[in-house]
Amino acid sequence: PSPTHLTISNNLFVDNRAHGWNSSYGSGQGGAIGYAKTVRGCTFFRNVADPAGPGGTPGLGGAVFSGALEDSIVWNCGPIPLAPGMTVNFSNVEGGWTGAGTNNVNGDPRFASPATGDFTLTGGSASIDVANPSSALDPDGTPADQGMAPYTYGSIGTVYCTSNPNSTGAIATMNVRGETLLAFDTLR
């Protein structure tokens, strides 16, 4: 299929670079993806579109140059991570997105360990449970996360709480079993 019909879903793009001169823009375009109709549920990290020579115009679209972006994370992708004219919905874009689209966030995705290639989300991530509500649920049954590697709510096991004796000598106990909701030890 031609690039204008291409849909890219659930992929990780790390350390890609667009080099070269473009007569229209004078810089590199689309460090990770040049042309696609739709990009959904992807994570972009350290992708760059180079400027046109020293002191040249910044490259356009360090992550993506054209099309529509949804349910994705764009982080650490240069001064112009997405090209103007794109439509961006339900995505986390470092520095924010002021172009066409809605329901975007600009918050730390809290990747587990980018240095070792682990881009799963960790507790407190701005990308947890905030993807398009019409997207399929995550494997753990919660609302969809942004990016290619969803956060999995972990079990906290069983918590035992025992109080001090009251005035009659009785000791109240409570047993709780559940899962953490974020990094706040909230039970559900």
Short mmCIF file of C-alpha atoms in Angstrom, two decimals, residues 21-119:
data_model
loop_
_atom_site.label_atom_id
_atom_site.label_comp_id
_atom_site.label_asym_id
_atom_site.label_seq_id
_atom_site.Cartn_x
_atom_site.Cartn_y
_atom_site.Cartn_z
CA TRP A 21 18.05 18.19 2.69
CA ASN A 22 14.50 18.68 1.54
CA SER A 23 13.91 21.42 -1.02
CA SER A 24 10.51 22.29 0.47
CA TYR A 25 11.52 22.48 4.11
CA GLY A 26 15.30 22.60 4.13
CA SER A 27 15.67 19.89 6.79
CA GLY A 28 15.13 16.24 7.63
CA GLN A 29 11.57 15.00 8.02
CA GLY A 30 10.06 12.21 10.09
CA GLY A 31 12.86 10.81 12.22
CA ALA A 32 10.89 7.60 12.88
CA ILE A 33 7.99 7.70 10.39
CA GLY A 34 7.89 9.86 7.29
CA TYR A 35 4.43 9.14 5.92
CA ALA A 36 1.50 7.13 7.27
CA LYS A 37 -2.25 7.62 7.31
CA THR A 38 -2.65 6.58 10.96
CA VAL A 39 -0.23 5.82 13.79
CA ARG A 40 -1.92 4.26 16.83
CA GLY A 41 -0.66 2.95 20.16
CA CYS A 42 3.03 3.58 19.48
CA THR A 43 5.89 4.84 21.64
CA PHE A 44 8.50 7.22 20.22
CA PHE A 45 11.68 7.96 22.17
CA ARG A 46 14.81 9.89 21.06
CA ASN A 47 13.85 10.19 17.40
CA VAL A 48 15.19 13.25 15.59
CA ALA A 49 14.81 15.06 12.27
CA ASP A 50 18.09 16.88 11.66
CA PRO A 51 18.26 20.58 10.78
CA ALA A 52 19.46 21.70 7.37
CA GLY A 53 23.13 22.16 8.21
CA PRO A 54 24.66 24.05 11.12
CA GLY A 55 22.24 26.72 12.31
CA GLY A 56 19.64 25.55 9.76
CA THR A 57 15.91 25.23 10.12
CA PRO A 58 15.00 22.60 12.74
CA GLY A 59 13.95 19.26 11.29
CA LEU A 60 10.21 18.62 11.17
CA GLY A 61 8.65 15.67 12.90
CA GLY A 62 11.36 14.06 14.97
CA ALA A 63 8.84 11.28 15.58
CA VAL A 64 6.25 11.53 12.79
CA PHE A 65 6.02 13.81 9.75
CA SER A 66 2.46 13.28 8.49
CA GLY A 67 -0.89 11.65 9.20
CA ALA A 68 -2.92 11.14 12.37
CA LEU A 69 -1.51 10.06 15.74
CA GLU A 70 -3.64 8.43 18.45
CA ASP A 71 -3.05 6.71 21.80
CA SER A 72 0.70 7.23 21.48
CA ILE A 73 3.64 8.62 23.46
CA VAL A 74 6.16 11.03 21.90
CA TRP A 75 9.04 11.72 24.28
CA ASN A 76 12.52 13.22 23.86
CA CYS A 77 12.10 13.66 20.10
CA GLY A 78 13.71 17.02 19.36
CA PRO A 79 12.41 20.58 19.20
CA ILE A 80 9.66 19.78 16.67
CA PRO A 81 8.61 16.20 17.51
CA LEU A 82 5.53 16.23 15.27
CA ALA A 83 5.12 18.12 12.02
CA PRO A 84 2.57 20.94 11.85
CA GLY A 85 -0.61 19.89 10.12
CA MET A 86 -0.92 16.53 11.87
CA THR A 87 -3.98 15.56 13.91
CA VAL A 88 -3.10 14.23 17.37
CA ASN A 89 -5.66 12.66 19.73
CA PHE A 90 -5.40 10.97 23.14
CA SER A 91 -1.59 11.10 23.09
CA ASN A 92 1.19 12.17 25.44
CA VAL A 93 3.47 14.65 23.68
CA GLU A 94 6.44 16.09 25.56
CA GLY A 95 6.08 19.87 25.54
CA GLY A 96 2.38 19.59 24.65
CA TRP A 97 0.54 19.69 21.34
CA THR A 98 -1.21 22.85 20.15
CA GLY A 99 -2.23 21.65 16.68
CA ALA A 100 -5.38 19.83 15.59
CA GLY A 101 -6.75 17.16 17.91
CA THR A 102 -8.07 16.66 21.43
CA ASN A 103 -7.52 14.94 24.77
CA ASN A 104 -3.72 15.10 24.72
CA VAL A 105 -1.48 15.25 27.77
CA ASN A 106 2.03 16.49 28.50
CA GLY A 107 3.25 14.47 31.45
CA ASP A 108 6.06 12.10 32.35
CA PRO A 109 5.26 8.66 30.91
CA ARG A 110 7.52 7.10 33.57
CA PHE A 111 9.05 4.40 31.41
CA ALA A 112 10.47 1.49 33.42
CA SER A 113 14.04 1.68 32.04
CA PRO A 114 14.71 3.37 28.69
CA ALA A 115 18.45 2.70 29.14
CA THR A 116 17.80 -1.04 28.98
CA GLY A 117 15.01 -0.83 26.38
CA ASP A 118 12.12 -1.32 28.82
CA PHE A 119 9.38 1.13 27.79
#
